[in-house]
mmCIF file of N, CA and C and ligand atoms in Angstrom:
data_model
loop_
_atom_site.group_PDB
_atom_site.id
_atom_site.type_symbol
_atom_site.label_atom_id
_atom_site.label_comp_id
_atom_site.label_asym_id
_atom_site.label_seq_id
_atom_site.Cartn_x
_atom_site.Cartn_y
_atom_site.Cartn_z
ATOM 1 N N MET G 1 -24.177 -54.330 49.490
ATOM 2 C CA MET G 1 -23.356 -52.960 49.282
ATOM 3 C C MET G 1 -22.545 -52.557 50.679
ATOM 4 N N THR G 2 -21.277 -52.237 50.235
ATOM 5 C CA THR G 2 -20.407 -51.730 51.320
ATOM 6 C C THR G 2 -19.992 -50.389 51.240
ATOM 7 N N LYS G 3 -19.997 -49.700 52.475
ATOM 8 C CA LYS G 3 -19.599 -48.365 52.563
ATOM 9 C C LYS G 3 -18.157 -48.240 53.039
ATOM 10 N N LEU G 4 -17.348 -47.389 52.421
ATOM 11 C CA LEU G 4 -15.797 -47.319 52.866
ATOM 12 C C LEU G 4 -15.622 -45.907 52.913
ATOM 13 N N THR G 5 -15.117 -45.544 54.129
ATOM 14 C CA THR G 5 -14.699 -44.137 54.421
ATOM 15 C C THR G 5 -13.241 -44.031 54.583
ATOM 16 N N LEU G 6 -12.587 -43.323 53.601
ATOM 17 C CA LEU G 6 -10.964 -43.181 53.591
ATOM 18 C C LEU G 6 -10.492 -41.671 53.962
ATOM 19 N N SER G 7 -9.765 -41.650 54.896
ATOM 20 C CA SER G 7 -9.147 -40.183 55.002
ATOM 21 C C SER G 7 -7.903 -40.036 54.218
ATOM 22 N N ILE G 8 -7.886 -38.974 53.512
ATOM 23 C CA ILE G 8 -6.906 -38.782 52.445
ATOM 24 C C ILE G 8 -6.129 -37.620 52.921
ATOM 25 N N LEU G 9 -4.674 -37.978 52.826
ATOM 26 C CA LEU G 9 -3.790 -36.940 53.474
ATOM 27 C C LEU G 9 -3.349 -35.779 52.751
ATOM 28 N N ASP G 10 -3.563 -35.936 51.269
ATOM 29 C CA ASP G 10 -2.838 -34.824 50.483
ATOM 30 C C ASP G 10 -3.853 -34.191 49.441
ATOM 31 N N MET G 11 -5.298 -33.969 49.763
ATOM 32 C CA MET G 11 -5.976 -33.195 48.900
ATOM 33 C C MET G 11 -5.622 -31.747 49.119
ATOM 34 N N HIS G 12 -5.435 -30.936 47.931
ATOM 35 C CA HIS G 12 -5.073 -29.648 48.195
ATOM 36 C C HIS G 12 -6.107 -28.678 47.814
ATOM 37 N N CYS G 13 -7.040 -29.090 47.029
ATOM 38 C CA CYS G 13 -8.240 -28.124 46.595
ATOM 39 C C CYS G 13 -9.319 -28.952 46.016
ATOM 40 N N SER G 14 -10.303 -28.271 45.694
ATOM 41 C CA SER G 14 -11.598 -29.146 45.463
ATOM 42 C C SER G 14 -11.335 -29.671 43.990
ATOM 43 N N ALA G 15 -10.504 -29.443 43.431
ATOM 44 C CA ALA G 15 -10.110 -30.037 42.049
ATOM 45 C C ALA G 15 -9.571 -31.399 42.373
ATOM 46 N N CYS G 16 -8.809 -31.712 43.386
ATOM 47 C CA CYS G 16 -8.337 -32.754 43.893
ATOM 48 C C CYS G 16 -9.561 -33.852 44.092
ATOM 49 N N ALA G 17 -10.526 -33.374 44.925
ATOM 50 C CA ALA G 17 -11.839 -34.075 45.271
ATOM 51 C C ALA G 17 -12.322 -34.560 43.909
ATOM 52 N N MET G 18 -12.568 -33.717 43.147
ATOM 53 C CA MET G 18 -13.170 -34.190 41.548
ATOM 54 C C MET G 18 -12.256 -35.203 40.995
ATOM 55 N N ARG G 19 -11.012 -35.178 41.140
ATOM 56 C CA ARG G 19 -9.976 -36.136 40.521
ATOM 57 C C ARG G 19 -10.139 -37.324 41.257
ATOM 58 N N LEU G 20 -10.133 -37.319 42.578
ATOM 59 C CA LEU G 20 -10.411 -38.572 43.298
ATOM 60 C C LEU G 20 -11.748 -39.179 42.885
ATOM 61 N N GLU G 21 -12.785 -38.454 42.679
ATOM 62 C CA GLU G 21 -14.104 -39.211 42.388
ATOM 63 C C GLU G 21 -14.128 -39.787 41.018
ATOM 64 N N GLY G 22 -12.992 -39.436 40.223
ATOM 65 C CA GLY G 22 -12.805 -40.063 38.938
ATOM 66 C C GLY G 22 -12.549 -41.545 39.014
ATOM 67 N N ILE G 23 -12.082 -42.048 40.143
ATOM 68 C CA ILE G 23 -11.914 -43.442 40.163
ATOM 69 C C ILE G 23 -13.145 -44.186 39.859
ATOM 70 N N GLU G 24 -14.309 -43.722 39.749
ATOM 71 C CA GLU G 24 -15.414 -44.416 39.504
ATOM 72 C C GLU G 24 -15.413 -44.764 38.102
ATOM 73 N N ASP G 25 -14.651 -43.925 37.146
ATOM 74 C CA ASP G 25 -14.638 -44.343 35.858
ATOM 75 C C ASP G 25 -13.677 -45.491 35.476
ATOM 76 N N ASP G 26 -12.829 -45.699 36.546
ATOM 77 C CA ASP G 26 -11.726 -46.807 36.334
ATOM 78 C C ASP G 26 -12.126 -48.076 36.918
ATOM 79 N N LEU G 27 -13.211 -48.063 37.766
ATOM 80 C CA LEU G 27 -13.489 -49.289 38.504
ATOM 81 C C LEU G 27 -14.852 -49.632 38.230
ATOM 82 N N PRO G 28 -15.157 -51.001 38.247
ATOM 83 C CA PRO G 28 -16.532 -51.405 38.082
ATOM 84 C C PRO G 28 -17.298 -51.379 39.569
ATOM 85 N N GLY G 29 -18.606 -51.302 39.636
ATOM 86 C CA GLY G 29 -19.182 -51.587 40.884
ATOM 87 C C GLY G 29 -19.110 -50.480 41.909
ATOM 88 N N ILE G 30 -18.767 -49.272 41.493
ATOM 89 C CA ILE G 30 -18.762 -48.234 42.272
ATOM 90 C C ILE G 30 -20.378 -47.574 42.135
ATOM 91 N N LEU G 31 -20.965 -47.644 43.300
ATOM 92 C CA LEU G 31 -22.522 -47.162 43.459
ATOM 93 C C LEU G 31 -22.521 -45.715 43.623
ATOM 94 N N ALA G 32 -21.737 -45.220 44.613
ATOM 95 C CA ALA G 32 -21.722 -43.879 44.851
ATOM 96 C C ALA G 32 -20.323 -43.395 45.428
ATOM 97 N N ILE G 33 -19.923 -42.183 45.137
ATOM 98 C CA ILE G 33 -18.683 -41.728 45.541
ATOM 99 C C ILE G 33 -18.815 -40.399 45.945
ATOM 100 N N ARG G 34 -18.078 -39.968 46.956
ATOM 101 C CA ARG G 34 -18.126 -38.522 47.395
ATOM 102 C C ARG G 34 -16.715 -38.181 48.114
ATOM 103 N N ALA G 35 -16.097 -37.321 47.390
ATOM 104 C CA ALA G 35 -14.775 -36.781 47.905
ATOM 105 C C ALA G 35 -15.133 -35.428 48.632
ATOM 106 N N SER G 36 -14.611 -35.141 49.664
ATOM 107 C CA SER G 36 -14.701 -33.872 50.442
ATOM 108 C C SER G 36 -13.305 -33.132 50.706
ATOM 109 N N TYR G 37 -12.993 -32.220 50.073
ATOM 110 C CA TYR G 37 -12.018 -31.471 50.299
ATOM 111 C C TYR G 37 -11.820 -30.978 51.751
ATOM 112 N N GLN G 38 -13.014 -30.322 52.192
ATOM 113 C CA GLN G 38 -13.238 -29.940 53.386
ATOM 114 C C GLN G 38 -12.853 -30.920 54.549
ATOM 115 N N ARG G 39 -13.339 -32.014 54.380
ATOM 116 C CA ARG G 39 -13.133 -33.129 55.599
ATOM 117 C C ARG G 39 -11.836 -33.938 55.109
ATOM 118 N N GLN G 40 -11.348 -33.821 54.033
ATOM 119 C CA GLN G 40 -10.093 -34.704 53.387
ATOM 120 C C GLN G 40 -10.705 -36.164 53.628
ATOM 121 N N THR G 41 -11.821 -36.367 53.057
ATOM 122 C CA THR G 41 -12.200 -37.802 53.090
ATOM 123 C C THR G 41 -12.952 -38.097 51.735
ATOM 124 N N LEU G 42 -12.781 -39.402 51.506
ATOM 125 C CA LEU G 42 -13.499 -40.091 50.369
ATOM 126 C C LEU G 42 -14.310 -41.230 50.816
ATOM 127 N N VAL G 43 -15.496 -41.090 50.595
ATOM 128 C CA VAL G 43 -16.635 -42.159 50.948
ATOM 129 C C VAL G 43 -17.010 -42.723 49.449
ATOM 130 N N VAL G 44 -16.875 -44.168 49.612
ATOM 131 C CA VAL G 44 -17.083 -45.019 48.508
ATOM 132 C C VAL G 44 -18.262 -45.896 48.901
ATOM 133 N N GLU G 45 -19.326 -45.984 48.118
ATOM 134 C CA GLU G 45 -20.296 -47.111 48.356
ATOM 135 C C GLU G 45 -20.055 -47.988 47.125
ATOM 136 N N TYR G 46 -19.873 -49.457 47.419
ATOM 137 C CA TYR G 46 -19.647 -50.286 46.197
ATOM 138 C C TYR G 46 -20.086 -51.577 46.255
ATOM 139 N N ASP G 47 -20.177 -52.324 45.207
ATOM 140 C CA ASP G 47 -20.843 -53.768 45.185
ATOM 141 C C ASP G 47 -19.512 -54.665 45.418
ATOM 142 N N GLU G 48 -19.553 -55.375 46.621
ATOM 143 C CA GLU G 48 -18.259 -56.059 46.845
ATOM 144 C C GLU G 48 -18.116 -57.411 45.783
ATOM 145 N N ALA G 49 -19.241 -57.634 45.173
ATOM 146 C CA ALA G 49 -19.080 -58.765 44.236
ATOM 147 C C ALA G 49 -18.338 -58.260 42.893
ATOM 148 N N LEU G 50 -18.114 -56.946 42.671
ATOM 149 C CA LEU G 50 -17.695 -56.321 41.499
ATOM 150 C C LEU G 50 -16.115 -55.776 41.656
ATOM 151 N N VAL G 51 -15.952 -55.334 43.096
ATOM 152 C CA VAL G 51 -14.776 -54.594 43.265
ATOM 153 C C VAL G 51 -14.411 -54.767 44.681
ATOM 154 N N THR G 52 -13.137 -54.769 44.841
ATOM 155 C CA THR G 52 -12.557 -54.986 46.294
ATOM 156 C C THR G 52 -12.052 -53.743 46.991
ATOM 157 N N GLU G 53 -12.205 -53.609 48.355
ATOM 158 C CA GLU G 53 -11.606 -52.348 48.964
ATOM 159 C C GLU G 53 -10.046 -52.188 48.428
ATOM 160 N N ALA G 54 -9.219 -53.322 48.484
ATOM 161 C CA ALA G 54 -7.931 -53.286 47.971
ATOM 162 C C ALA G 54 -7.876 -52.648 46.579
ATOM 163 N N GLU G 55 -8.766 -52.844 45.596
ATOM 164 C CA GLU G 55 -8.731 -52.238 44.331
ATOM 165 C C GLU G 55 -9.183 -50.700 44.550
ATOM 166 N N ILE G 56 -10.014 -50.347 45.215
ATOM 167 C CA ILE G 56 -10.212 -48.971 45.409
ATOM 168 C C ILE G 56 -9.153 -48.320 46.012
ATOM 169 N N ARG G 57 -8.471 -49.048 47.100
ATOM 170 C CA ARG G 57 -7.342 -48.309 47.647
ATOM 171 C C ARG G 57 -6.239 -48.038 46.544
ATOM 172 N N GLN G 58 -6.042 -49.018 45.653
ATOM 173 C CA GLN G 58 -5.053 -48.895 44.632
ATOM 174 C C GLN G 58 -5.222 -47.752 43.713
ATOM 175 N N ALA G 59 -6.621 -47.629 43.309
ATOM 176 C CA ALA G 59 -7.047 -46.802 42.359
ATOM 177 C C ALA G 59 -6.734 -45.253 43.021
ATOM 178 N N VAL G 60 -6.965 -45.098 44.241
ATOM 179 C CA VAL G 60 -6.647 -43.941 44.881
ATOM 180 C C VAL G 60 -5.247 -43.627 44.910
ATOM 181 N N ALA G 61 -4.402 -44.570 45.166
ATOM 182 C CA ALA G 61 -2.925 -44.408 44.981
ATOM 183 C C ALA G 61 -2.504 -44.123 43.657
ATOM 184 N N THR G 62 -3.174 -44.812 42.499
ATOM 185 C CA THR G 62 -2.674 -44.576 41.169
ATOM 186 C C THR G 62 -3.036 -42.968 40.842
ATOM 187 N N LYS G 63 -3.938 -42.427 41.425
ATOM 188 C CA LYS G 63 -4.268 -41.138 41.318
ATOM 189 C C LYS G 63 -3.274 -40.132 41.729
ATOM 190 N N GLY G 64 -2.478 -40.600 42.748
ATOM 191 C CA GLY G 64 -1.363 -40.017 43.368
ATOM 192 C C GLY G 64 -1.652 -39.431 44.722
ATOM 193 N N TYR G 65 -2.808 -39.842 45.389
ATOM 194 C CA TYR G 65 -2.987 -39.645 46.623
ATOM 195 C C TYR G 65 -2.746 -40.633 47.810
ATOM 196 N N THR G 66 -2.605 -40.237 49.051
ATOM 197 C CA THR G 66 -2.151 -41.156 50.071
ATOM 198 C C THR G 66 -3.400 -41.200 51.079
ATOM 199 N N ILE G 67 -3.721 -42.408 51.297
ATOM 200 C CA ILE G 67 -4.757 -42.919 52.306
ATOM 201 C C ILE G 67 -4.003 -42.885 53.778
ATOM 202 N N GLN G 68 -4.629 -42.325 54.655
ATOM 203 C CA GLN G 68 -4.207 -42.441 56.134
ATOM 204 C C GLN G 68 -4.121 -43.831 56.602
ATOM 205 N N PRO G 69 -3.069 -44.310 56.941
ATOM 206 C CA PRO G 69 -3.215 -45.633 57.610
ATOM 207 C C PRO G 69 -3.983 -45.700 58.984
ATOM 208 N N VAL G 70 -4.779 -46.795 59.246
ATOM 209 C CA VAL G 70 -5.588 -47.013 60.344
ATOM 210 C C VAL G 70 -4.714 -47.152 61.657
HETATM 211 CU CU1 CU E 101 -5.949 -30.039 44.085
#
């Protein structure tokens, strides 16, 4: 199990957080997902045998959100 924490630059309300959490319906291998509008973060726990960090980042982009570059 791998835990990934992403900072999201453009969540505008708590509905954005719910929308982001919806990527779990688009990807296999998501074990837990928690988006916080308050903290502007998305925390994903996933099975790296089933899904990659790149695929998770892509799914976030597809939802229309921007991940803060490290
Ligand atoms: Cu919103």
